[in-house]
């Protein structure tokens, strides 16, 4: 499970929105094929970390490396470097952001065909395999609006995978779903973990994180307050981690 | 903001957006530009500006739809004598002088009266008509018989005609109308008291219309007015050639013959206009006139209004998208340029924009032909109005869509073209449909910059036949049918664009 050098490396990440310092020096690494779970109270900066990994937000300082693409945000990044780093990861949004005017298949082949310039036939064949994998074979020609929330999110995952990224970033993929739809999405993510995809997932599903995560990062006030294996979730050392988990498990 | 955040544009226009109008323009040039280049002759080309709606001087023959009239026959004779290759350009009287200034025409043959003011700005040939002014009133007005009676009364005049000045000098208030016919309607309706005009034009009107609701109430002074061809100051050779030709044509009796044919008198010499006897230029029934004009009007629609609308709408949409993206850009300058553009277009009358493009820009060297000028002005107008619609539609697409496009690796142009604009289009269609309907109607203004179109045809025939109500009603009907068909197409288009939304 662990390679010699980690696939993801984040050092000294800082980000402010105006006067508000959201990230105040975040460091972590993740090995290829590992699952990293990001937990922490709302507003602690989890989403901002994820969005820094694909430069949807531009950090004020810090270094982000995924595979062989590195950006040091000490200076404003140039476009080519951003493009290179972005191509290493795929992203699954909390509220899927599927393209409503394209069919399920259209959503999946858009990136491979338009961005990666791969042949339509090839991209379509691969998209069908992915849809089968997320349990949506036969829904190729549906529009997103004709699917349930859980199905939409599974299409969101498949769309991200269609680009064959090295890392999949998931930002609370089940938070916007009705409770009865959460399971089908988590099941798909579990399969991905089993297939050794490298995942970085922001989640409030503590039990799920306990099952699939190799590394747990507990975030508070813009820093990683506690980190380790799943023992962070079963036997937290920090006060604030304990309090957070107690609240989560009560609620869940 | 992050690199991918926001719709900030570096390259607001994509190539594909530009290719389409360029192609359209090429097609247009091929289709409409061809006839102009046809004649291969060394004769000097002289473009003659004339109203075409001023019988019996300049009008279209109701039977053949050919331009004819006293002034037309005179200039044709002069042109033949002087060896000119004549091209006629029809335009409202008020547009003729701007057209002469902006070198769109070389001479005006339209009963232009020589005045001191005009003499200061233009060259005049030897006069070919001597006329005197008369006062027209409603048939039961009996307190106006001379210029003195006009003091404090209201008259209807065309803005740039010398008769407006005569009326003003007499102390009358002047209400401006586009030509003589509409002025007569105002007199009949009691909305104005009188019109001062050329006796010959009035006699022709009375003969043609059979209108007995108005009458010639008296002479407008005893001054004799001289009408001549008007040239630019910079064109003295044309004027000299014209004078030589007029002399020859007077000597050989040609001018007298033409005059006799139209007026039963020789108005080309002093005092001739007293004995004028005008025959009706048109005697068809209303129904016949409407039937005969339906086809020319339809051709005006198909060759004028519809292509104008299509080209202007397509180019206008490109401008609108560009302006909307500039407005959304994080580059300040682009935002400001777009703001100013939109504000100017929305804050000024369409008519003024049209006149600036066609009559104003030539003085700074930007000399567009009528069609391109009309398309340019209409496109700019549509672009300004549609820009805010497009901008609002783009903003209504959730920002997550842009982020989703960004994380699958799309650049700004791709995200716009493939993800944002298609979704914005759905929201924009209903308001843009209204913009299109306005454009169809605004295309009627193109006649003012010399583009022949539907309403112009109606005006031309209405002037010759005085059938104002039926002809203008028919013009309205044509516009209404086109707008109705367009609004029918809107429903299916909206359904098609929103087929994904359930
Ligand atoms: N674009 C933004 N502009 C201003 N403040 C922001 C922006 N994005 C996030 N924030 C703020 O940064 C903080 C961290 O946000 P986020 O990373 O979304 O937290 P989390 O995902 O852990 O809930 C929050 O206080 C949020 O309000
Ligand atoms: Mg979040």
XYZ file of C-alpha atoms and ligand atoms in Angstrom:
782
model
C 0.000 0.000 0.000
C 2.868 2.435 0.594
C 5.335 3.487 -2.087
C 8.718 4.993 -1.402
C 7.649 8.581 -2.168
C 4.108 9.731 -1.420
C 1.831 10.497 -4.396
C 0.491 13.687 -2.797
C 2.591 16.122 -0.854
C 1.274 19.335 0.710
C 3.520 21.698 2.635
C 2.842 24.926 4.522
C -0.461 25.685 2.832
C -1.783 29.152 3.704
C -4.994 30.746 2.493
C -6.892 33.828 3.585
C -10.160 35.265 2.326
C -9.762 38.940 3.041
C -8.824 39.239 6.724
C -10.013 35.743 7.436
C -7.131 33.251 7.645
C -8.690 29.967 6.679
C -5.586 27.777 6.306
C -2.651 28.576 8.538
C -0.031 26.049 7.528
C -1.370 22.688 6.433
C 1.041 19.803 5.786
C 0.291 16.249 4.821
C 1.245 13.503 2.441
C -0.717 10.649 0.948
C 0.610 7.494 -0.622
C -0.530 6.169 -3.950
C -3.498 3.846 -3.495
C -4.348 5.192 -0.060
C -7.570 6.696 1.256
C -7.214 9.951 3.190
C -10.243 11.128 5.151
C -10.505 14.794 6.063
C -12.747 15.473 9.044
C -13.404 18.531 11.108
C -16.025 21.059 12.082
C -17.820 23.099 9.484
C -15.738 26.076 8.405
C -12.461 24.502 9.463
C -11.100 24.668 5.915
C -11.610 21.143 4.560
C -13.133 22.264 1.287
C -10.481 24.914 0.870
C -7.758 22.260 1.154
C -9.406 20.119 -1.474
C -9.883 23.100 -3.784
C -6.237 24.033 -3.309
C -5.209 20.640 -4.635
C -6.765 21.421 -8.024
C -6.277 25.180 -7.804
C -9.962 26.085 -7.763
C -8.596 28.266 -4.979
C -5.116 29.727 -5.282
C -3.316 29.350 -1.952
C -1.360 32.356 -0.687
C 1.653 30.223 0.161
C 2.702 26.601 0.262
C 3.665 23.792 -2.044
C 1.340 21.270 -3.611
C 2.690 18.263 -5.466
C 0.700 15.477 -7.012
C 2.773 12.872 -8.807
C 5.163 14.798 -11.061
C 3.250 18.111 -11.038
C 4.333 20.658 -8.470
C 3.342 24.239 -7.761
C 5.020 26.478 -5.222
C 2.516 29.201 -4.491
C 5.207 31.600 -3.296
C 4.818 33.153 -6.733
C 1.598 33.299 -8.775
C 1.395 30.043 -10.719
C 1.474 30.153 -14.494
C -1.336 28.693 -16.485
C 0.531 25.707 -17.773
C 1.547 24.604 -14.259
C -2.061 24.935 -13.092
C -3.257 22.883 -16.012
C -0.679 20.185 -15.302
C -1.557 19.939 -11.618
C -5.276 19.949 -12.347
C -4.927 17.079 -14.753
C -3.680 14.853 -11.933
C -6.935 14.865 -10.019
C -10.647 14.469 -10.556
C -13.223 16.080 -8.319
C -16.593 15.040 -6.989
C -18.647 17.952 -5.667
C -21.045 17.950 -2.794
C -23.897 18.837 -5.145
C -22.567 16.928 -8.142
C -22.594 19.854 -10.636
C -23.447 17.546 -13.500
C -23.957 19.333 -16.827
C -27.754 19.469 -16.995
C -27.893 19.977 -20.759
C -25.907 16.826 -21.487
C -26.972 13.219 -21.117
C -25.285 10.926 -18.637
C -23.035 9.646 -21.409
C -22.443 13.201 -22.600
C -21.288 14.185 -19.126
C -18.817 11.315 -19.050
C -17.244 11.777 -22.481
C -17.076 15.590 -22.346
C -13.657 15.712 -20.667
C -11.999 12.806 -22.475
C -13.160 14.005 -25.906
C -13.002 17.790 -25.552
C -10.015 18.140 -23.257
C -7.970 15.004 -23.725
C -8.912 14.838 -27.424
C -9.462 11.114 -27.310
C -11.544 9.385 -29.992
C -15.271 9.476 -29.299
C -15.667 5.698 -29.783
C -12.985 4.911 -27.293
C -14.260 7.421 -24.726
C -17.807 6.140 -25.153
C -16.782 2.512 -24.649
C -14.880 3.418 -21.506
C -17.754 5.534 -20.242
C -20.092 2.544 -20.576
C -17.744 0.420 -18.498
C -17.608 3.144 -15.829
C -21.389 3.448 -15.758
C -21.664 -0.274 -15.229
C -19.146 0.004 -12.435
C -21.232 2.626 -10.605
C -24.398 0.641 -11.236
C -25.933 2.866 -13.898
C -25.734 0.725 -17.020
C -28.704 1.550 -19.214
C -29.026 5.153 -18.069
C -26.635 6.520 -20.720
C -29.252 8.599 -22.463
C -30.989 9.993 -19.407
C -30.547 13.621 -18.482
C -29.283 14.322 -14.944
C -32.662 15.781 -14.005
C -34.225 12.364 -14.622
C -32.036 10.660 -12.004
C -32.288 10.384 -8.230
C -29.786 12.225 -6.051
C -27.791 9.069 -5.407
C -27.670 8.240 -9.108
C -26.583 11.770 -9.910
C -23.729 11.575 -7.455
C -22.635 8.223 -8.883
C -22.581 9.823 -12.349
C -20.494 12.598 -10.784
C -17.992 10.023 -9.605
C -17.934 8.306 -12.990
C -17.418 11.642 -14.752
C -14.377 12.337 -12.576
C -12.984 8.857 -13.195
C -13.466 9.116 -16.962
C -10.427 11.354 -17.158
C -8.305 8.630 -15.534
C -6.886 10.926 -12.859
C -4.248 9.749 -10.429
C -6.192 11.076 -7.471
C -9.896 11.445 -6.818
C -10.975 14.346 -4.592
C -14.420 14.001 -2.991
C -15.991 16.878 -1.059
C -18.729 15.561 1.209
C -20.154 13.403 -1.579
C -23.135 12.256 0.492
C -24.011 15.361 2.518
C -26.594 16.659 0.081
C -28.368 13.307 -0.205
C -31.472 11.946 1.462
C -30.376 9.416 4.108
C -31.719 6.415 2.213
C -29.541 7.300 -0.807
C -26.278 7.649 1.105
C -25.508 3.940 1.153
C -25.411 3.411 -2.619
C -22.885 6.213 -3.040
C -20.690 5.057 -0.175
C -20.745 1.571 -1.656
C -19.314 2.881 -4.897
C -16.580 4.761 -3.049
C -15.812 1.641 -1.036
C -15.319 -0.239 -4.326
C -12.923 2.436 -5.527
C -10.922 2.150 -2.321
C -10.795 -1.602 -2.797
C -9.518 -1.115 -6.331
C -6.631 0.941 -4.929
C -7.692 4.337 -6.245
C -5.989 7.165 -4.385
C -8.792 9.049 -2.638
C -8.897 12.226 -0.600
C -12.359 12.502 0.875
C -13.972 15.124 3.049
C -16.736 13.412 4.998
C -18.858 13.535 8.077
C -19.546 9.798 7.856
C -17.345 8.723 10.757
C -18.160 5.035 10.514
C -17.492 4.992 6.813
C -14.176 6.769 7.310
C -13.239 4.246 9.953
C -13.892 1.426 7.485
C -12.091 2.696 4.413
C -9.512 5.280 5.478
C -5.805 4.567 5.675
C -5.074 8.040 6.962
C -7.277 10.387 8.950
C -6.660 14.132 9.175
C -8.644 16.028 11.763
C -8.803 19.672 10.845
C -9.528 22.528 13.195
C -9.033 26.264 12.768
C -6.998 25.946 9.595
C -4.450 23.409 10.830
C -4.287 19.644 11.046
C -5.039 19.252 14.744
C -4.637 15.473 14.846
C -3.525 12.889 12.322
C -2.865 9.181 12.087
C -4.594 5.979 11.086
C -8.185 5.141 11.962
C -7.193 5.232 15.625
C -7.773 8.989 15.373
C -11.433 8.093 15.087
C -11.543 5.270 17.604
C -9.136 6.651 20.179
C -8.636 10.391 19.662
C -5.910 12.067 21.693
C -6.891 15.719 21.279
C -9.753 17.257 23.222
C -11.276 18.939 20.215
C -11.186 15.727 18.197
C -12.981 13.933 20.999
C -15.639 16.605 21.278
C -16.175 16.663 17.514
C -16.500 12.906 17.251
C -18.892 12.766 20.166
C -21.116 15.291 18.437
C -20.915 13.471 15.128
C -21.730 10.068 16.573
C -24.623 11.517 18.568
C -26.062 13.091 15.487
C -25.445 10.078 13.253
C -10.133 34.686 -6.688
C -8.578 31.491 -7.897
C -7.366 30.996 -11.396
C -10.479 29.142 -12.378
C -12.897 31.132 -10.310
C -15.300 33.518 -11.972
C -16.129 34.033 -15.608
C -13.230 36.429 -15.998
C -12.207 36.538 -19.642
C -8.870 36.868 -21.284
C -10.078 36.130 -24.783
C -13.719 37.124 -24.788
C -14.376 36.198 -28.402
C -13.951 32.694 -29.578
C -13.000 32.021 -33.108
C -16.128 30.150 -33.936
C -18.291 33.073 -32.924
C -16.495 35.293 -35.390
C -16.525 33.013 -38.385
C -20.287 32.942 -38.803
C -20.939 36.643 -39.351
C -17.863 36.890 -41.547
C -19.338 34.198 -43.755
C -22.704 35.916 -43.790
C -21.101 39.138 -44.877
C -19.305 37.370 -47.704
C -22.529 35.772 -48.884
C -24.247 39.123 -48.680
C -21.506 40.783 -50.685
C -21.790 38.100 -53.336
C -25.577 38.309 -53.565
C -26.268 42.001 -53.265
C -23.004 43.540 -54.317
C -22.895 42.024 -57.771
C -25.239 44.341 -59.747
C -23.278 47.453 -58.808
C -20.199 46.266 -60.651
C -21.987 45.266 -63.840
C -21.796 48.253 -66.235
C -18.609 48.533 -68.246
C -18.649 51.967 -69.878
C -16.296 54.945 -69.654
C -19.211 57.353 -69.163
C -18.860 59.225 -65.920
C -21.085 57.701 -63.256
C -23.280 60.365 -61.681
C -25.457 59.372 -58.749
C -28.721 61.293 -58.680
C -30.526 61.755 -55.386
C -34.268 62.127 -55.597
C -37.315 61.483 -53.426
C -39.326 59.210 -55.671
C -42.392 60.188 -53.666
C -42.989 63.707 -54.999
C -45.304 63.576 -57.995
C -45.315 64.861 -60.608
C -41.631 65.695 -60.215
C -40.164 62.487 -58.923
C -42.248 59.369 -58.413
C -42.691 55.800 -59.499
C -45.003 55.182 -62.417
C -47.906 53.284 -60.862
C -48.095 50.883 -63.808
C -44.440 50.075 -64.373
C -43.006 50.973 -60.957
C -40.291 52.866 -62.876
C -38.925 56.092 -61.501
C -40.325 58.972 -63.545
C -41.564 62.560 -63.260
C -40.602 65.959 -64.521
C -37.302 66.200 -62.645
C -36.388 62.666 -63.609
C -37.016 63.277 -67.305
C -35.085 66.543 -67.116
C -32.046 65.007 -65.455
C -32.171 62.107 -67.906
C -32.095 64.563 -70.796
C -29.251 66.467 -69.152
C -27.370 63.254 -68.465
C -27.680 62.175 -72.077
C -26.555 65.565 -73.322
C -23.597 65.658 -70.913
C -22.663 62.031 -71.424
C -23.277 60.939 -67.850
C -24.050 57.428 -66.708
C -26.897 58.059 -64.256
C -27.591 56.032 -61.116
C -30.694 56.984 -59.170
C -30.748 56.883 -55.380
C -34.112 57.375 -53.706
C -34.281 58.904 -50.271
C -36.539 61.161 -48.218
C -35.975 64.832 -48.953
C -34.389 65.462 -45.566
C -31.773 62.821 -46.299
C -30.786 64.196 -49.706
C -28.460 66.964 -48.530
C -26.661 64.794 -45.976
C -26.288 62.203 -48.739
C -24.766 64.855 -51.020
C -22.404 65.982 -48.259
C -21.290 62.445 -47.495
C -20.670 61.755 -51.216
C -23.321 59.078 -51.475
C -24.887 61.020 -54.340
C -23.419 63.620 -56.714
C -26.452 65.708 -57.585
C -29.962 66.311 -56.269
C -32.759 66.442 -58.852
C -35.787 67.091 -56.716
C -37.166 70.599 -57.200
C -34.511 72.047 -54.933
C -35.277 75.728 -54.582
C -32.307 78.072 -54.648
C -32.000 79.962 -51.368
C -29.245 82.149 -49.981
C -28.478 79.651 -47.274
C -28.220 76.766 -49.696
C -26.174 78.808 -52.146
C -23.581 79.278 -49.442
C -23.132 75.528 -49.130
C -23.874 74.089 -52.567
C -23.449 74.790 -56.254
C -26.590 75.239 -58.325
C -27.161 74.724 -62.033
C -29.168 77.128 -64.145
C -32.796 76.865 -62.921
C -35.000 74.420 -64.828
C -38.234 75.260 -63.049
C -39.804 78.550 -62.050
C -42.612 78.200 -59.600
C -44.458 80.133 -56.999
C -45.735 79.107 -53.624
C -49.368 78.560 -52.705
C -51.138 78.143 -49.399
C -53.231 75.021 -48.892
C -55.981 74.943 -46.271
C -59.025 72.857 -45.415
C -61.924 73.575 -47.753
C -63.959 75.476 -45.157
C -61.126 77.590 -43.789
C -61.865 81.120 -44.954
C -59.605 83.293 -42.833
C -56.361 82.375 -44.598
C -55.807 83.775 -48.054
C -52.319 85.233 -47.903
C -49.004 84.851 -46.137
C -49.993 87.586 -43.692
C -52.854 85.405 -42.417
C -50.413 82.691 -41.376
C -49.108 84.689 -38.446
C -49.608 82.648 -35.283
C -51.104 79.705 -37.200
C -49.569 76.260 -37.608
C -48.336 74.865 -40.902
C -47.040 71.426 -41.841
C -43.742 71.454 -43.742
C -40.811 69.165 -44.502
C -37.853 70.139 -42.366
C -35.314 71.051 -44.992
C -37.611 72.547 -47.620
C -37.478 76.273 -48.289
C -41.258 76.449 -47.787
C -40.710 75.865 -44.086
C -38.644 79.034 -44.041
C -41.282 80.937 -45.983
C -43.931 79.880 -43.455
C -41.699 80.786 -40.520
C -40.898 84.172 -41.987
C -44.632 84.790 -42.198
C -44.867 84.174 -38.463
C -46.358 80.683 -38.604
C -45.514 77.862 -36.249
C -44.113 74.950 -38.239
C -44.821 71.317 -37.642
C -42.474 69.026 -39.502
C -43.703 66.147 -41.640
C -41.923 63.725 -43.923
C -43.554 64.785 -47.152
C -46.461 66.685 -48.617
C -49.089 63.932 -48.424
C -48.958 63.422 -44.660
C -49.074 67.199 -44.298
C -52.359 67.300 -46.216
C -53.770 64.670 -43.884
C -52.957 66.932 -40.937
C -54.722 69.833 -42.612
C -57.788 67.692 -43.300
C -57.840 66.467 -39.718
C -57.625 70.062 -38.512
C -54.388 69.372 -36.682
C -52.605 72.102 -38.596
C -54.071 75.159 -40.348
C -52.183 75.239 -43.619
C -49.302 74.117 -45.799
C -47.117 76.309 -47.931
C -45.869 74.490 -50.991
C -45.036 74.677 -54.654
C -48.131 75.342 -56.792
C -47.292 72.581 -59.245
C -46.920 69.926 -56.542
C -50.186 70.985 -54.985
C -52.071 70.961 -58.268
C -50.759 67.484 -58.964
C -51.872 66.300 -55.582
C -55.362 67.677 -56.019
C -55.673 66.141 -59.475
C -54.412 62.711 -58.410
C -56.202 62.368 -55.126
C -59.462 63.960 -56.184
C -59.323 65.278 -52.634
C -61.937 67.993 -52.200
C -61.394 68.483 -48.472
C -58.489 70.875 -49.088
C -58.083 73.792 -51.453
C -55.570 76.335 -52.680
C -56.425 79.323 -50.527
C -54.060 81.800 -52.087
C -50.572 82.605 -53.316
C -47.701 82.590 -50.883
C -46.433 86.012 -51.818
C -45.568 86.964 -55.367
C -42.014 85.855 -55.195
C -40.951 83.499 -57.962
C -38.861 80.601 -56.851
C -36.198 78.936 -58.906
C -35.499 75.231 -58.760
C -32.217 73.807 -59.928
C -29.866 70.883 -59.622
C -27.703 70.975 -56.493
C -24.057 69.883 -56.487
C -21.248 69.801 -53.977
C -19.022 72.871 -53.893
C -16.124 70.608 -54.756
C -17.749 69.495 -58.024
C -17.728 72.566 -60.292
C -17.114 70.524 -63.484
C -20.398 68.669 -62.975
C -22.197 71.955 -62.551
C -20.602 73.407 -65.678
C -21.469 70.323 -67.709
C -25.051 70.554 -66.440
C -25.325 74.222 -67.359
C -24.038 73.580 -70.852
C -26.534 70.757 -71.254
C -29.434 72.843 -69.920
C -28.592 75.604 -72.371
C -28.533 73.181 -75.264
C -31.797 71.557 -74.170
C -33.487 74.931 -73.757
C -32.302 76.008 -77.204
C -33.516 72.878 -78.951
C -36.859 72.963 -77.109
C -36.410 69.697 -75.241
C -37.042 71.187 -71.812
C -40.149 73.014 -73.028
C -41.435 69.746 -74.458
C -40.921 67.814 -71.242
C -42.609 70.567 -69.276
C -45.556 70.706 -71.622
C -46.026 66.984 -71.282
C -46.351 67.239 -67.522
C -47.891 70.638 -66.965
C -49.386 71.885 -70.212
C -47.135 74.909 -69.778
C -43.440 75.737 -69.914
C -42.349 76.038 -66.320
C -38.716 76.109 -67.381
C -38.987 79.819 -68.134
C -39.915 82.751 -65.908
C -43.645 83.129 -65.324
C -44.469 79.749 -66.827
C -45.913 78.295 -63.666
C -48.993 80.547 -63.753
C -50.740 78.542 -66.458
C -50.018 75.110 -65.143
C -52.623 72.447 -65.742
C -51.857 69.142 -64.114
C -53.348 65.817 -65.115
C -53.772 63.082 -62.535
C -50.690 60.880 -62.250
C -52.784 58.017 -61.035
C -56.413 57.044 -61.436
C -56.626 53.486 -60.161
C -59.149 52.366 -57.577
C -57.999 51.829 -54.021
C -58.318 48.097 -54.385
C -56.249 48.104 -57.560
C -53.543 50.176 -55.884
C -53.376 47.808 -52.931
C -53.198 44.789 -55.222
C -50.511 46.364 -57.406
C -48.390 47.377 -54.435
C -48.599 44.074 -52.556
C -45.869 42.486 -54.655
C -43.333 45.363 -54.573
C -43.880 45.554 -50.822
C -43.322 41.841 -50.465
C -40.110 42.157 -52.480
C -39.056 44.999 -50.192
C -39.665 42.708 -47.252
C -37.703 39.814 -48.715
C -34.829 41.859 -50.118
C -34.733 44.533 -47.435
C -36.237 43.865 -44.033
C -35.610 40.138 -43.754
C -31.921 40.056 -44.728
C -31.319 43.186 -42.664
C -32.924 41.503 -39.689
C -31.053 38.220 -40.084
C -27.599 39.740 -40.564
C -28.104 42.311 -37.838
C -29.414 39.754 -35.385
C -26.539 37.326 -35.901
C -23.871 40.022 -35.720
C -25.730 41.693 -32.861
C -25.714 38.442 -30.894
C -21.963 38.110 -31.326
C -21.573 41.680 -30.081
C -23.945 40.983 -27.205
C -22.026 37.902 -26.069
C -18.721 39.755 -26.388
C -20.078 42.737 -24.440
C -21.609 40.459 -21.792
C -18.325 38.599 -21.324
C -16.466 41.896 -21.176
C -18.901 43.081 -18.527
C -18.184 39.910 -16.538
C -14.468 40.173 -17.069
C -12.127 40.892 -14.203
C -10.220 43.166 -16.583
C -11.481 46.622 -15.690
C -10.931 48.226 -19.075
C -13.022 45.637 -20.875
C -15.793 46.057 -18.349
C -15.778 49.814 -18.828
C -15.723 49.701 -22.594
C -18.721 47.376 -22.528
C -20.549 49.551 -20.010
C -20.076 52.659 -22.121
C -21.144 50.869 -25.298
C -24.308 49.509 -23.681
C -25.137 52.808 -22.075
C -24.778 54.761 -25.318
C -26.885 52.313 -27.299
C -29.642 52.215 -24.713
C -29.540 55.938 -24.120
C -29.853 57.183 -27.695
C -32.593 56.795 -30.322
C -32.130 54.097 -32.944
C -32.787 56.724 -35.599
C -29.926 58.884 -34.375
C -27.566 55.902 -34.307
C -28.527 55.099 -37.876
C -27.890 58.655 -39.037
C -24.545 58.839 -37.269
C -23.356 55.622 -38.905
C -24.567 56.553 -42.372
C -24.331 60.327 -42.618
C -21.884 61.091 -39.829
C -19.068 58.562 -40.122
C -18.166 59.402 -43.749
C -16.786 62.715 -42.498
C -14.163 60.789 -40.552
C -13.445 58.564 -43.507
C -15.673 55.622 -42.602
C -17.845 55.402 -45.654
C -20.292 52.494 -45.645
C -22.786 51.651 -48.365
C -26.465 51.735 -47.415
C -26.845 48.004 -46.670
C -23.682 47.613 -44.580
C -24.418 50.894 -42.820
C -27.931 49.785 -41.909
C -26.651 46.390 -40.788
C -23.877 48.025 -38.752
C -26.267 50.388 -36.999
C -28.920 47.736 -36.361
C -26.300 45.224 -35.154
C -24.767 47.702 -32.754
C -28.231 48.499 -31.462
C -29.236 44.857 -30.988
C -25.865 44.080 -29.409
C -26.298 46.836 -26.848
C -29.777 45.764 -25.890
C -29.084 42.034 -25.856
C -25.812 42.327 -23.919
C -27.561 42.798 -20.599
C -29.909 39.906 -21.340
C -26.977 37.660 -22.171
C -25.066 38.804 -19.116
C -27.985 38.093 -16.788
C -28.423 34.685 -18.406
C -24.755 33.806 -17.956
C -24.912 34.884 -14.318
C -27.945 32.713 -13.759
C -25.942 29.588 -14.625
C -24.718 28.233 -11.267
C -21.061 28.898 -10.599
C -20.573 25.181 -9.863
C -21.035 24.550 -13.587
C -18.002 26.639 -14.338
C -16.012 24.876 -11.630
C -17.063 21.457 -12.900
C -15.900 22.444 -16.383
C -12.640 23.749 -14.954
C -11.811 20.600 -13.034
C -12.331 18.416 -16.082
C -9.624 20.556 -17.642
C -11.584 22.977 -19.835
C -10.156 26.401 -20.479
C -12.233 29.589 -20.423
C -13.326 29.400 -24.046
C -14.343 25.759 -23.872
C -16.260 26.247 -20.636
C -18.164 29.154 -22.135
C -18.918 27.525 -25.427
C -19.778 24.032 -24.292
C -21.087 24.457 -20.766
C -22.126 27.974 -19.815
C -23.549 29.542 -22.987
C -25.764 26.582 -23.927
C -27.374 26.767 -20.502
C -27.569 30.545 -20.639
C -29.205 30.329 -24.079
C -32.198 28.574 -22.626
C -32.771 31.397 -20.192
C -32.071 34.070 -22.784
C -34.423 32.876 -25.516
C -37.672 34.492 -24.358
C -36.201 37.985 -23.840
C -34.077 37.699 -26.988
C -37.247 36.799 -28.867
C -38.548 40.229 -27.950
C -35.308 41.802 -29.114
C -35.736 40.060 -32.469
C -39.304 41.309 -32.838
C -38.151 44.867 -32.158
C -35.407 44.452 -34.720
C -37.835 43.317 -37.415
C -39.870 46.457 -36.823
C -36.815 48.717 -36.582
C -35.668 47.481 -39.986
C -38.271 49.851 -41.471
C -35.976 52.704 -40.437
C -33.413 51.513 -42.979
C -35.299 53.350 -45.722
C -33.940 56.546 -44.193
C -30.423 55.489 -45.103
C -31.436 54.669 -48.671
C -32.083 50.949 -48.254
C -35.172 49.955 -50.208
C -37.548 48.019 -47.979
C -41.214 47.294 -47.393
C -42.337 50.512 -45.789
C -40.464 52.582 -48.331
C -42.494 50.882 -51.059
C -45.668 51.748 -49.201
C -44.569 55.374 -48.886
C -43.657 55.625 -52.541
C -47.018 54.381 -53.741
C -48.909 56.290 -51.085
C -47.296 59.498 -52.300
C -48.258 58.837 -55.897
C -51.794 57.656 -55.183
C -52.680 59.323 -51.860
C -53.975 55.962 -50.616
C -52.328 56.385 -47.234
C -54.568 54.373 -44.972
C -54.885 51.209 -47.079
C -51.188 51.112 -47.991
C -49.851 51.774 -44.502
C -52.320 49.275 -43.097
C -51.007 46.708 -45.518
C -47.438 47.503 -44.440
C -48.488 46.988 -40.842
C -50.092 43.693 -41.818
C -46.883 42.450 -43.427
C -44.863 43.306 -40.315
C -47.444 41.728 -38.097
C -47.453 38.463 -40.065
C -43.656 38.217 -39.939
C -43.569 38.944 -36.212
C -46.354 36.452 -35.641
C -44.474 33.712 -37.502
C -41.330 34.463 -35.514
C -43.212 34.263 -32.238
C -44.664 30.913 -33.352
C -41.147 29.563 -33.805
C -40.205 30.676 -30.326
C -42.237 28.016 -28.520
C -40.619 24.969 -30.167
C -37.182 26.538 -29.791
C -37.734 27.075 -26.081
C -38.934 23.506 -25.696
C -35.941 22.192 -27.577
C -33.464 24.154 -25.491
C -35.052 23.028 -22.242
C -35.641 19.392 -23.160
C -33.183 18.391 -20.438
C -35.033 20.161 -17.653
C -37.885 18.246 -16.116
N -14.660 32.172 -1.551
C -14.681 32.459 -0.244
N -14.715 33.742 0.150
C -14.722 34.068 1.465
N -14.674 33.175 2.423
C -14.629 31.865 2.111
C -14.640 31.452 0.749
N -14.589 30.100 0.721
C -14.553 29.698 2.010
N -14.586 30.752 2.831
C -14.536 30.697 4.298
O -13.427 29.915 4.664
C -13.743 29.124 5.756
C -13.442 27.674 5.454
O -14.315 27.244 4.470
P -14.355 25.765 3.921
O -13.019 25.408 3.451
O -15.477 25.675 2.986
O -14.681 24.947 5.270
P -15.273 23.489 5.414
O -15.266 22.840 4.104
O -14.343 22.852 6.392
O -16.641 23.660 5.982
C -15.182 29.373 6.101
O -15.241 30.298 7.171
C -15.743 29.986 4.860
O -16.751 30.906 5.180
Mg -16.888 22.122 2.984
